Amino acid sequence: EQWRHYNSLYFPYVVGVRAYAQNATAAGLDPIARQAWQWFVTEVPQRSLHNWQNAAARLIAADLRGNLVSAQD
């Protein structure tokens, strides 16, 4: 489950994989990003990606809040 959260944030926002953009292609992507693009397009419904991104954002926010509280103690 955690790998889904990581991939749902890393590839679209860090690498720039845009699997659901209009006229999206894997052109210009490195081999790993190309594999991720293919996986998103063939295996991951757009709504699932959206849900995974929201879940990942909540986890990151909770972790950051926890670190902030710990740092203030």
JSON list of N, CA and C in Angstrom, two decimals:
[
{"chain": "A", "resi": 1, "resn": "GLU", "atom": "N", "xyz": [0.83, -1.19, 0.00]},
{"chain": "A", "resi": 1, "resn": "GLU", "atom": "CA", "xyz": [0.00, 0.00, 0.00]},
{"chain": "A", "resi": 1, "resn": "GLU", "atom": "C", "xyz": [0.87, 1.26, 0.00]},
{"chain": "A", "resi": 2, "resn": "GLN", "atom": "N", "xyz": [1.95, 1.26, 0.76]},
{"chain": "A", "resi": 2, "resn": "GLN", "atom": "CA", "xyz": [2.80, 2.44, 0.85]},
{"chain": "A", "resi": 2, "resn": "GLN", "atom": "C", "xyz": [3.45, 2.78, -0.49]},
{"chain": "A", "resi": 3, "resn": "TRP", "atom": "N", "xyz": [3.78, 1.78, -1.28]},
{"chain": "A", "resi": 3, "resn": "TRP", "atom": "CA", "xyz": [4.39, 2.05, -2.58]},
{"chain": "A", "resi": 3, "resn": "TRP", "atom": "C", "xyz": [3.43, 2.80, -3.48]},
{"chain": "A", "resi": 4, "resn": "ARG", "atom": "N", "xyz": [2.12, 2.55, -3.35]},
{"chain": "A", "resi": 4, "resn": "ARG", "atom": "CA", "xyz": [1.14, 3.29, -4.15]},
{"chain": "A", "resi": 4, "resn": "ARG", "atom": "C", "xyz": [1.17, 4.77, -3.79]},
{"chain": "A", "resi": 5, "resn": "HIS", "atom": "N", "xyz": [1.23, 5.06, -2.49]},
{"chain": "A", "resi": 5, "resn": "HIS", "atom": "CA", "xyz": [1.27, 6.45, -2.06]},
{"chain": "A", "resi": 5, "resn": "HIS", "atom": "C", "xyz": [2.53, 7.13, -2.61]},
{"chain": "A", "resi": 6, "resn": "TYR", "atom": "N", "xyz": [3.66, 6.46, -2.49]},
{"chain": "A", "resi": 6, "resn": "TYR", "atom": "CA", "xyz": [4.91, 7.03, -2.97]},
{"chain": "A", "resi": 6, "resn": "TYR", "atom": "C", "xyz": [4.85, 7.27, -4.47]},
{"chain": "A", "resi": 7, "resn": "ASN", "atom": "N", "xyz": [4.48, 6.25, -5.24]},
{"chain": "A", "resi": 7, "resn": "ASN", "atom": "CA", "xyz": [4.44, 6.36, -6.70]},
{"chain": "A", "resi": 7, "resn": "ASN", "atom": "C", "xyz": [3.42, 7.40, -7.16]},
{"chain": "A", "resi": 8, "resn": "SER", "atom": "N", "xyz": [2.31, 7.51, -6.45]},
{"chain": "A", "resi": 8, "resn": "SER", "atom": "CA", "xyz": [1.27, 8.45, -6.86]},
{"chain": "A", "resi": 8, "resn": "SER", "atom": "C", "xyz": [1.71, 9.90, -6.69]},
{"chain": "A", "resi": 9, "resn": "LEU", "atom": "N", "xyz": [2.67, 10.14, -5.83]},
{"chain": "A", "resi": 9, "resn": "LEU", "atom": "CA", "xyz": [3.21, 11.49, -5.67]},
{"chain": "A", "resi": 9, "resn": "LEU", "atom": "C", "xyz": [4.51, 11.68, -6.45]},
{"chain": "A", "resi": 10, "resn": "TYR", "atom": "N", "xyz": [5.40, 10.70, -6.36]},
{"chain": "A", "resi": 10, "resn": "TYR", "atom": "CA", "xyz": [6.73, 10.84, -6.96]},
{"chain": "A", "resi": 10, "resn": "TYR", "atom": "C", "xyz": [6.67, 11.01, -8.47]},
{"chain": "A", "resi": 11, "resn": "PHE", "atom": "N", "xyz": [6.03, 10.09, -9.16]},
{"chain": "A", "resi": 11, "resn": "PHE", "atom": "CA", "xyz": [6.08, 10.14, -10.62]},
{"chain": "A", "resi": 11, "resn": "PHE", "atom": "C", "xyz": [5.33, 11.33, -11.21]},
{"chain": "A", "resi": 12, "resn": "PRO", "atom": "N", "xyz": [4.11, 11.65, -10.78]},
{"chain": "A", "resi": 12, "resn": "PRO", "atom": "CA", "xyz": [3.46, 12.83, -11.37]},
{"chain": "A", "resi": 12, "resn": "PRO", "atom": "C", "xyz": [4.09, 14.16, -10.96]},
{"chain": "A", "resi": 13, "resn": "TYR", "atom": "N", "xyz": [4.50, 14.31, -9.70]},
{"chain": "A", "resi": 13, "resn": "TYR", "atom": "CA", "xyz": [4.93, 15.61, -9.22]},
{"chain": "A", "resi": 13, "resn": "TYR", "atom": "C", "xyz": [6.44, 15.83, -9.23]},
{"chain": "A", "resi": 14, "resn": "VAL", "atom": "N", "xyz": [7.22, 14.80, -9.13]},
{"chain": "A", "resi": 14, "resn": "VAL", "atom": "CA", "xyz": [8.68, 14.95, -9.14]},
{"chain": "A", "resi": 14, "resn": "VAL", "atom": "C", "xyz": [9.24, 14.67, -10.53]},
{"chain": "A", "resi": 15, "resn": "VAL", "atom": "N", "xyz": [8.82, 13.57, -11.13]},
{"chain": "A", "resi": 15, "resn": "VAL", "atom": "CA", "xyz": [9.34, 13.16, -12.43]},
{"chain": "A", "resi": 15, "resn": "VAL", "atom": "C", "xyz": [8.60, 13.85, -13.58]},
{"chain": "A", "resi": 16, "resn": "GLY", "atom": "N", "xyz": [7.33, 14.16, -13.37]},
{"chain": "A", "resi": 16, "resn": "GLY", "atom": "CA", "xyz": [6.55, 14.83, -14.41]},
{"chain": "A", "resi": 16, "resn": "GLY", "atom": "C", "xyz": [5.75, 13.89, -15.30]},
{"chain": "A", "resi": 17, "resn": "VAL", "atom": "N", "xyz": [5.48, 12.68, -14.82]},
{"chain": "A", "resi": 17, "resn": "VAL", "atom": "CA", "xyz": [4.68, 11.72, -15.58]},
{"chain": "A", "resi": 17, "resn": "VAL", "atom": "C", "xyz": [3.23, 12.20, -15.54]},
{"chain": "A", "resi": 18, "resn": "ARG", "atom": "N", "xyz": [2.68, 12.48, -16.70]},
{"chain": "A", "resi": 18, "resn": "ARG", "atom": "CA", "xyz": [1.29, 12.96, -16.82]},
{"chain": "A", "resi": 18, "resn": "ARG", "atom": "C", "xyz": [0.49, 11.95, -17.63]},
{"chain": "A", "resi": 19, "resn": "ALA", "atom": "N", "xyz": [0.11, 10.87, -16.99]},
{"chain": "A", "resi": 19, "resn": "ALA", "atom": "CA", "xyz": [-0.54, 9.76, -17.70]},
{"chain": "A", "resi": 19, "resn": "ALA", "atom": "C", "xyz": [-1.94, 10.11, -18.19]},
{"chain": "A", "resi": 20, "resn": "TYR", "atom": "N", "xyz": [-2.61, 11.02, -17.53]},
{"chain": "A", "resi": 20, "resn": "TYR", "atom": "CA", "xyz": [-4.01, 11.29, -17.87]},
{"chain": "A", "resi": 20, "resn": "TYR", "atom": "C", "xyz": [-4.22, 12.62, -18.57]},
{"chain": "A", "resi": 21, "resn": "ALA", "atom": "N", "xyz": [-3.14, 13.32, -18.86]},
{"chain": "A", "resi": 21, "resn": "ALA", "atom": "CA", "xyz": [-3.27, 14.58, -19.58]},
{"chain": "A", "resi": 21, "resn": "ALA", "atom": "C", "xyz": [-3.74, 14.31, -21.01]},
{"chain": "A", "resi": 22, "resn": "GLN", "atom": "N", "xyz": [-4.44, 15.26, -21.57]},
{"chain": "A", "resi": 22, "resn": "GLN", "atom": "CA", "xyz": [-4.91, 15.11, -22.94]},
{"chain": "A", "resi": 22, "resn": "GLN", "atom": "C", "xyz": [-3.69, 14.96, -23.86]},
{"chain": "A", "resi": 23, "resn": "ASN", "atom": "N", "xyz": [-3.74, 14.00, -24.76]},
{"chain": "A", "resi": 23, "resn": "ASN", "atom": "CA", "xyz": [-2.65, 13.70, -25.69]},
{"chain": "A", "resi": 23, "resn": "ASN", "atom": "C", "xyz": [-1.36, 13.29, -24.99]},
{"chain": "A", "resi": 24, "resn": "ALA", "atom": "N", "xyz": [-1.46, 12.71, -23.81]},
{"chain": "A", "resi": 24, "resn": "ALA", "atom": "CA", "xyz": [-0.27, 12.31, -23.05]},
{"chain": "A", "resi": 24, "resn": "ALA", "atom": "C", "xyz": [0.45, 11.17, -23.76]},
{"chain": "A", "resi": 25, "resn": "THR", "atom": "N", "xyz": [1.76, 11.24, -23.76]},
{"chain": "A", "resi": 25, "resn": "THR", "atom": "CA", "xyz": [2.60, 10.16, -24.29]},
{"chain": "A", "resi": 25, "resn": "THR", "atom": "C", "xyz": [3.77, 9.98, -23.34]},
{"chain": "A", "resi": 26, "resn": "ALA", "atom": "N", "xyz": [4.50, 8.91, -23.56]},
{"chain": "A", "resi": 26, "resn": "ALA", "atom": "CA", "xyz": [5.69, 8.63, -22.76]},
{"chain": "A", "resi": 26, "resn": "ALA", "atom": "C", "xyz": [6.94, 9.22, -23.41]},
{"chain": "A", "resi": 27, "resn": "ALA", "atom": "N", "xyz": [6.77, 9.98, -24.46]},
{"chain": "A", "resi": 27, "resn": "ALA", "atom": "CA", "xyz": [7.91, 10.57, -25.18]},
{"chain": "A", "resi": 27, "resn": "ALA", "atom": "C", "xyz": [8.73, 11.44, -24.24]},
{"chain": "A", "resi": 28, "resn": "GLY", "atom": "N", "xyz": [10.03, 11.26, -24.29]},
{"chain": "A", "resi": 28, "resn": "GLY", "atom": "CA", "xyz": [10.94, 12.07, -23.49]},
{"chain": "A", "resi": 28, "resn": "GLY", "atom": "C", "xyz": [11.16, 11.59, -22.07]},
{"chain": "A", "resi": 29, "resn": "LEU", "atom": "N", "xyz": [10.48, 10.52, -21.69]},
{"chain": "A", "resi": 29, "resn": "LEU", "atom": "CA", "xyz": [10.66, 9.99, -20.33]},
{"chain": "A", "resi": 29, "resn": "LEU", "atom": "C", "xyz": [11.80, 8.98, -20.31]},
{"chain": "A", "resi": 30, "resn": "ASP", "atom": "N", "xyz": [12.52, 8.92, -19.19]},
{"chain": "A", "resi": 30, "resn": "ASP", "atom": "CA", "xyz": [13.56, 7.91, -19.04]},
{"chain": "A", "resi": 30, "resn": "ASP", "atom": "C", "xyz": [12.89, 6.54, -18.90]},
{"chain": "A", "resi": 31, "resn": "PRO", "atom": "N", "xyz": [13.65, 5.45, -19.00]},
{"chain": "A", "resi": 31, "resn": "PRO", "atom": "CA", "xyz": [13.04, 4.11, -18.98]},
{"chain": "A", "resi": 31, "resn": "PRO", "atom": "C", "xyz": [12.20, 3.81, -17.74]},
{"chain": "A", "resi": 32, "resn": "ILE", "atom": "N", "xyz": [12.62, 4.24, -16.57]},
{"chain": "A", "resi": 32, "resn": "ILE", "atom": "CA", "xyz": [11.84, 3.99, -15.35]},
{"chain": "A", "resi": 32, "resn": "ILE", "atom": "C", "xyz": [10.54, 4.79, -15.39]},
{"chain": "A", "resi": 33, "resn": "ALA", "atom": "N", "xyz": [10.62, 6.05, -15.75]},
{"chain": "A", "resi": 33, "resn": "ALA", "atom": "CA", "xyz": [9.42, 6.88, -15.84]},
{"chain": "A", "resi": 33, "resn": "ALA", "atom": "C", "xyz": [8.48, 6.35, -16.92]},
{"chain": "A", "resi": 34, "resn": "ARG", "atom": "N", "xyz": [9.04, 5.84, -18.00]},
{"chain": "A", "resi": 34, "resn": "ARG", "atom": "CA", "xyz": [8.23, 5.26, -19.07]},
{"chain": "A", "resi": 34, "resn": "ARG", "atom": "C", "xyz": [7.45, 4.04, -18.55]},
{"chain": "A", "resi": 35, "resn": "GLN", "atom": "N", "xyz": [8.10, 3.21, -17.74]},
{"chain": "A", "resi": 35, "resn": "GLN", "atom": "CA", "xyz": [7.41, 2.06, -17.14]},
{"chain": "A", "resi": 35, "resn": "GLN", "atom": "C", "xyz": [6.30, 2.54, -16.21]},
{"chain": "A", "resi": 36, "resn": "ALA", "atom": "N", "xyz": [6.57, 3.56, -15.43]},
{"chain": "A", "resi": 36, "resn": "ALA", "atom": "CA", "xyz": [5.55, 4.10, -14.53]},
{"chain": "A", "resi": 36, "resn": "ALA", "atom": "C", "xyz": [4.38, 4.65, -15.34]},
{"chain": "A", "resi": 37, "resn": "TRP", "atom": "N", "xyz": [4.66, 5.39, -16.41]},
{"chain": "A", "resi": 37, "resn": "TRP", "atom": "CA", "xyz": [3.61, 5.92, -17.27]},
{"chain": "A", "resi": 37, "resn": "TRP", "atom": "C", "xyz": [2.74, 4.80, -17.81]},
{"chain": "A", "resi": 38, "resn": "GLN", "atom": "N", "xyz": [3.38, 3.75, -18.30]},
{"chain": "A", "resi": 38, "resn": "GLN", "atom": "CA", "xyz": [2.64, 2.61, -18.84]},
{"chain": "A", "resi": 38, "resn": "GLN", "atom": "C", "xyz": [1.77, 1.96, -17.76]},
{"chain": "A", "resi": 39, "resn": "TRP", "atom": "N", "xyz": [2.31, 1.83, -16.56]},
{"chain": "A", "resi": 39, "resn": "TRP", "atom": "CA", "xyz": [1.55, 1.25, -15.45]},
{"chain": "A", "resi": 39, "resn": "TRP", "atom": "C", "xyz": [0.33, 2.11, -15.12]},
{"chain": "A", "resi": 40, "resn": "PHE", "atom": "N", "xyz": [0.53, 3.42, -15.02]},
{"chain": "A", "resi": 40, "resn": "PHE", "atom": "CA", "xyz": [-0.60, 4.30, -14.73]},
{"chain": "A", "resi": 40, "resn": "PHE", "atom": "C", "xyz": [-1.68, 4.17, -15.80]},
{"chain": "A", "resi": 41, "resn": "VAL", "atom": "N", "xyz": [-1.27, 4.21, -17.06]},
{"chain": "A", "resi": 41, "resn": "VAL", "atom": "CA", "xyz": [-2.22, 4.19, -18.17]},
{"chain": "A", "resi": 41, "resn": "VAL", "atom": "C", "xyz": [-2.99, 2.88, -18.25]},
{"chain": "A", "resi": 42, "resn": "THR", "atom": "N", "xyz": [-2.31, 1.76, -18.01]},
{"chain": "A", "resi": 42, "resn": "THR", "atom": "CA", "xyz": [-2.96, 0.46, -18.21]},
{"chain": "A", "resi": 42, "resn": "THR", "atom": "C", "xyz": [-3.59, -0.13, -16.96]},
{"chain": "A", "resi": 43, "resn": "GLU", "atom": "N", "xyz": [-3.10, 0.23, -15.79]},
{"chain": "A", "resi": 43, "resn": "GLU", "atom": "CA", "xyz": [-3.52, -0.46, -14.57]},
{"chain": "A", "resi": 43, "resn": "GLU", "atom": "C", "xyz": [-4.19, 0.40, -13.51]},
{"chain": "A", "resi": 44, "resn": "VAL", "atom": "N", "xyz": [-4.02, 1.71, -13.59]},
{"chain": "A", "resi": 44, "resn": "VAL", "atom": "CA", "xyz": [-4.49, 2.58, -12.50]},
{"chain": "A", "resi": 44, "resn": "VAL", "atom": "C", "xyz": [-5.58, 3.52, -13.01]},
{"chain": "A", "resi": 45, "resn": "PRO", "atom": "N", "xyz": [-6.81, 3.31, -12.58]},
{"chain": "A", "resi": 45, "resn": "PRO", "atom": "CA", "xyz": [-7.86, 4.26, -12.95]},
{"chain": "A", "resi": 45, "resn": "PRO", "atom": "C", "xyz": [-7.54, 5.65, -12.39]},
{"chain": "A", "resi": 46, "resn": "GLN", "atom": "N", "xyz": [-7.92, 6.66, -13.13]},
{"chain": "A", "resi": 46, "resn": "GLN", "atom": "CA", "xyz": [-7.61, 8.03, -12.72]},
{"chain": "A", "resi": 46, "resn": "GLN", "atom": "C", "xyz": [-8.14, 8.33, -11.32]},
{"chain": "A", "resi": 47, "resn": "ARG", "atom": "N", "xyz": [-9.31, 7.85, -11.00]},
{"chain": "A", "resi": 47, "resn": "ARG", "atom": "CA", "xyz": [-9.88, 8.10, -9.67]},
{"chain": "A", "resi": 47, "resn": "ARG", "atom": "C", "xyz": [-9.04, 7.44, -8.58]},
{"chain": "A", "resi": 48, "resn": "SER", "atom": "N", "xyz": [-8.51, 6.26, -8.85]},
{"chain": "A", "resi": 48, "resn": "SER", "atom": "CA", "xyz": [-7.64, 5.58, -7.87]},
{"chain": "A", "resi": 48, "resn": "SER", "atom": "C", "xyz": [-6.39, 6.41, -7.61]},
{"chain": "A", "resi": 49, "resn": "LEU", "atom": "N", "xyz": [-5.79, 6.93, -8.68]},
{"chain": "A", "resi": 49, "resn": "LEU", "atom": "CA", "xyz": [-4.60, 7.77, -8.51]},
{"chain": "A", "resi": 49, "resn": "LEU", "atom": "C", "xyz": [-4.94, 8.97, -7.64]},
{"chain": "A", "resi": 50, "resn": "HIS", "atom": "N", "xyz": [-6.05, 9.59, -7.91]},
{"chain": "A", "resi": 50, "resn": "HIS", "atom": "CA", "xyz": [-6.49, 10.75, -7.11]},
{"chain": "A", "resi": 50, "resn": "HIS", "atom": "C", "xyz": [-6.65, 10.36, -5.64]},
{"chain": "A", "resi": 51, "resn": "ASN", "atom": "N", "xyz": [-7.28, 9.23, -5.38]},
{"chain": "A", "resi": 51, "resn": "ASN", "atom": "CA", "xyz": [-7.47, 8.77, -3.99]},
{"chain": "A", "resi": 51, "resn": "ASN", "atom": "C", "xyz": [-6.14, 8.47, -3.32]},
{"chain": "A", "resi": 52, "resn": "TRP", "atom": "N", "xyz": [-5.22, 7.85, -4.04]},
{"chain": "A", "resi": 52, "resn": "TRP", "atom": "CA", "xyz": [-3.89, 7.54, -3.48]},
{"chain": "A", "resi": 52, "resn": "TRP", "atom": "C", "xyz": [-3.14, 8.83, -3.16]},
{"chain": "A", "resi": 53, "resn": "GLN", "atom": "N", "xyz": [-3.24, 9.82, -4.05]},
{"chain": "A", "resi": 53, "resn": "GLN", "atom": "CA", "xyz": [-2.56, 11.09, -3.81]},
{"chain": "A", "resi": 53, "resn": "GLN", "atom": "C", "xyz": [-3.13, 11.78, -2.57]},
{"chain": "A", "resi": 54, "resn": "ASN", "atom": "N", "xyz": [-4.43, 11.75, -2.41]},
{"chain": "A", "resi": 54, "resn": "ASN", "atom": "CA", "xyz": [-5.04, 12.34, -1.21]},
{"chain": "A", "resi": 54, "resn": "ASN", "atom": "C", "xyz": [-4.60, 11.62, 0.05]},
{"chain": "A", "resi": 55, "resn": "ALA", "atom": "N", "xyz": [-4.58, 10.30, 0.01]},
{"chain": "A", "resi": 55, "resn": "ALA", "atom": "CA", "xyz": [-4.14, 9.52, 1.18]},
{"chain": "A", "resi": 55, "resn": "ALA", "atom": "C", "xyz": [-2.68, 9.82, 1.50]},
{"chain": "A", "resi": 56, "resn": "ALA", "atom": "N", "xyz": [-1.84, 9.90, 0.48]},
{"chain": "A", "resi": 56, "resn": "ALA", "atom": "CA", "xyz": [-0.43, 10.19, 0.69]},
{"chain": "A", "resi": 56, "resn": "ALA", "atom": "C", "xyz": [-0.25, 11.59, 1.29]},
{"chain": "A", "resi": 57, "resn": "ALA", "atom": "N", "xyz": [-0.99, 12.54, 0.79]},
{"chain": "A", "resi": 57, "resn": "ALA", "atom": "CA", "xyz": [-0.90, 13.91, 1.32]},
{"chain": "A", "resi": 57, "resn": "ALA", "atom": "C", "xyz": [-1.31, 13.95, 2.79]},
{"chain": "A", "resi": 58, "resn": "ARG", "atom": "N", "xyz": [-2.35, 13.20, 3.15]},
{"chain": "A", "resi": 58, "resn": "ARG", "atom": "CA", "xyz": [-2.77, 13.15, 4.56]},
{"chain": "A", "resi": 58, "resn": "ARG", "atom": "C", "xyz": [-1.68, 12.54, 5.44]},
{"chain": "A", "resi": 59, "resn": "LEU", "atom": "N", "xyz": [-1.04, 11.47, 4.95]},
{"chain": "A", "resi": 59, "resn": "LEU", "atom": "CA", "xyz": [0.04, 10.83, 5.72]},
{"chain": "A", "resi": 59, "resn": "LEU", "atom": "C", "xyz": [1.22, 11.78, 5.92]},
{"chain": "A", "resi": 60, "resn": "ILE", "atom": "N", "xyz": [1.59, 12.46, 4.86]},
{"chain": "A", "resi": 60, "resn": "ILE", "atom": "CA", "xyz": [2.71, 13.40, 4.94]},
{"chain": "A", "resi": 60, "resn": "ILE", "atom": "C", "xyz": [2.37, 14.54, 5.90]},
{"chain": "A", "resi": 61, "resn": "ALA", "atom": "N", "xyz": [1.17, 15.07, 5.79]},
{"chain": "A", "resi": 61, "resn": "ALA", "atom": "CA", "xyz": [0.75, 16.17, 6.68]},
{"chain": "A", "resi": 61, "resn": "ALA", "atom": "C", "xyz": [0.76, 15.72, 8.14]},
{"chain": "A", "resi": 62, "resn": "ALA", "atom": "N", "xyz": [0.26, 14.53, 8.40]},
{"chain": "A", "resi": 62, "resn": "ALA", "atom": "CA", "xyz": [0.26, 14.02, 9.78]},
{"chain": "A", "resi": 62, "resn": "ALA", "atom": "C", "xyz": [1.68, 13.84, 10.29]},
{"chain": "A", "resi": 63, "resn": "ASP", "atom": "N", "xyz": [2.56, 13.34, 9.44]},
{"chain": "A", "resi": 63, "resn": "ASP", "atom": "CA", "xyz": [3.96, 13.16, 9.83]},
{"chain": "A", "resi": 63, "resn": "ASP", "atom": "C", "xyz": [4.61, 14.51, 10.12]},
{"chain": "A", "resi": 64, "resn": "LEU", "atom": "N", "xyz": [4.37, 15.48, 9.26]},
{"chain": "A", "resi": 64, "resn": "LEU", "atom": "CA", "xyz": [4.94, 16.81, 9.48]},
{"chain": "A", "resi": 64, "resn": "LEU", "atom": "C", "xyz": [4.40, 17.45, 10.76]},
{"chain": "A", "resi": 65, "resn": "ARG", "atom": "N", "xyz": [3.11, 17.30, 10.99]},
{"chain": "A", "resi": 65, "resn": "ARG", "atom": "CA", "xyz": [2.54, 17.83, 12.24]},
{"chain": "A", "resi": 65, "resn": "ARG", "atom": "C", "xyz": [3.17, 17.15, 13.45]},
{"chain": "A", "resi": 66, "resn": "GLY", "atom": "N", "xyz": [3.36, 15.85, 13.37]},
{"chain": "A", "resi": 66, "resn": "GLY", "atom": "CA", "xyz": [4.00, 15.12, 14.47]},
{"chain": "A", "resi": 66, "resn": "GLY", "atom": "C", "xyz": [5.42, 15.57, 14.70]},
{"chain": "A", "resi": 67, "resn": "ASN", "atom": "N", "xyz": [6.16, 15.81, 13.63]},
{"chain": "A", "resi": 67, "resn": "ASN", "atom": "CA", "xyz": [7.53, 16.29, 13.76]},
{"chain": "A", "resi": 67, "resn": "ASN", "atom": "C", "xyz": [7.57, 17.70, 14.32]},
{"chain": "A", "resi": 68, "resn": "LEU", "atom": "N", "xyz": [6.61, 18.52, 13.95]},
{"chain": "A", "resi": 68, "resn": "LEU", "atom": "CA", "xyz": [6.54, 19.89, 14.45]},
{"chain": "A", "resi": 68, "resn": "LEU", "atom": "C", "xyz": [6.27, 19.89, 15.95]},
{"chain": "A", "resi": 69, "resn": "VAL", "atom": "N", "xyz": [5.34, 19.06, 16.39]},
{"chain": "A", "resi": 69, "resn": "VAL", "atom": "CA", "xyz": [5.02, 18.96, 17.81]},
{"chain": "A", "resi": 69, "resn": "VAL", "atom": "C", "xyz": [6.24, 18.45, 18.57]},
{"chain": "A", "resi": 70, "resn": "SER", "atom": "N", "xyz": [6.92, 17.44, 18.04]},
{"chain": "A", "resi": 70, "resn": "SER", "atom": "CA", "xyz": [8.11, 16.89, 18.69]},
{"chain": "A", "resi": 70, "resn": "SER", "atom": "C", "xyz": [9.22, 17.93, 18.79]},
{"chain": "A", "resi": 71, "resn": "ALA", "atom": "N", "xyz": [9.37, 18.74, 17.75]},
{"chain": "A", "resi": 71, "resn": "ALA", "atom": "CA", "xyz": [10.43, 19.75, 17.74]},
{"chain": "A", "resi": 71, "resn": "ALA", "atom": "C", "xyz": [10.15, 20.86, 18.75]},
{"chain": "A", "resi": 72, "resn": "GLN", "atom": "N", "xyz": [8.88, 21.10, 19.03]},
{"chain": "A", "resi": 72, "resn": "GLN", "atom": "CA", "xyz": [8.53, 22.17, 19.98]},
{"chain": "A", "resi": 72, "resn": "GLN", "atom": "C", "xyz": [8.66, 21.71, 21.42]},
{"chain": "A", "resi": 73, "resn": "ASP", "atom": "N", "xyz": [8.70, 20.42, 21.67]},
{"chain": "A", "resi": 73, "resn": "ASP", "atom": "CA", "xyz": [8.79, 19.89, 23.04]},
{"chain": "A", "resi": 73, "resn": "ASP", "atom": "C", "xyz": [10.17, 20.08, 23.62]}
]
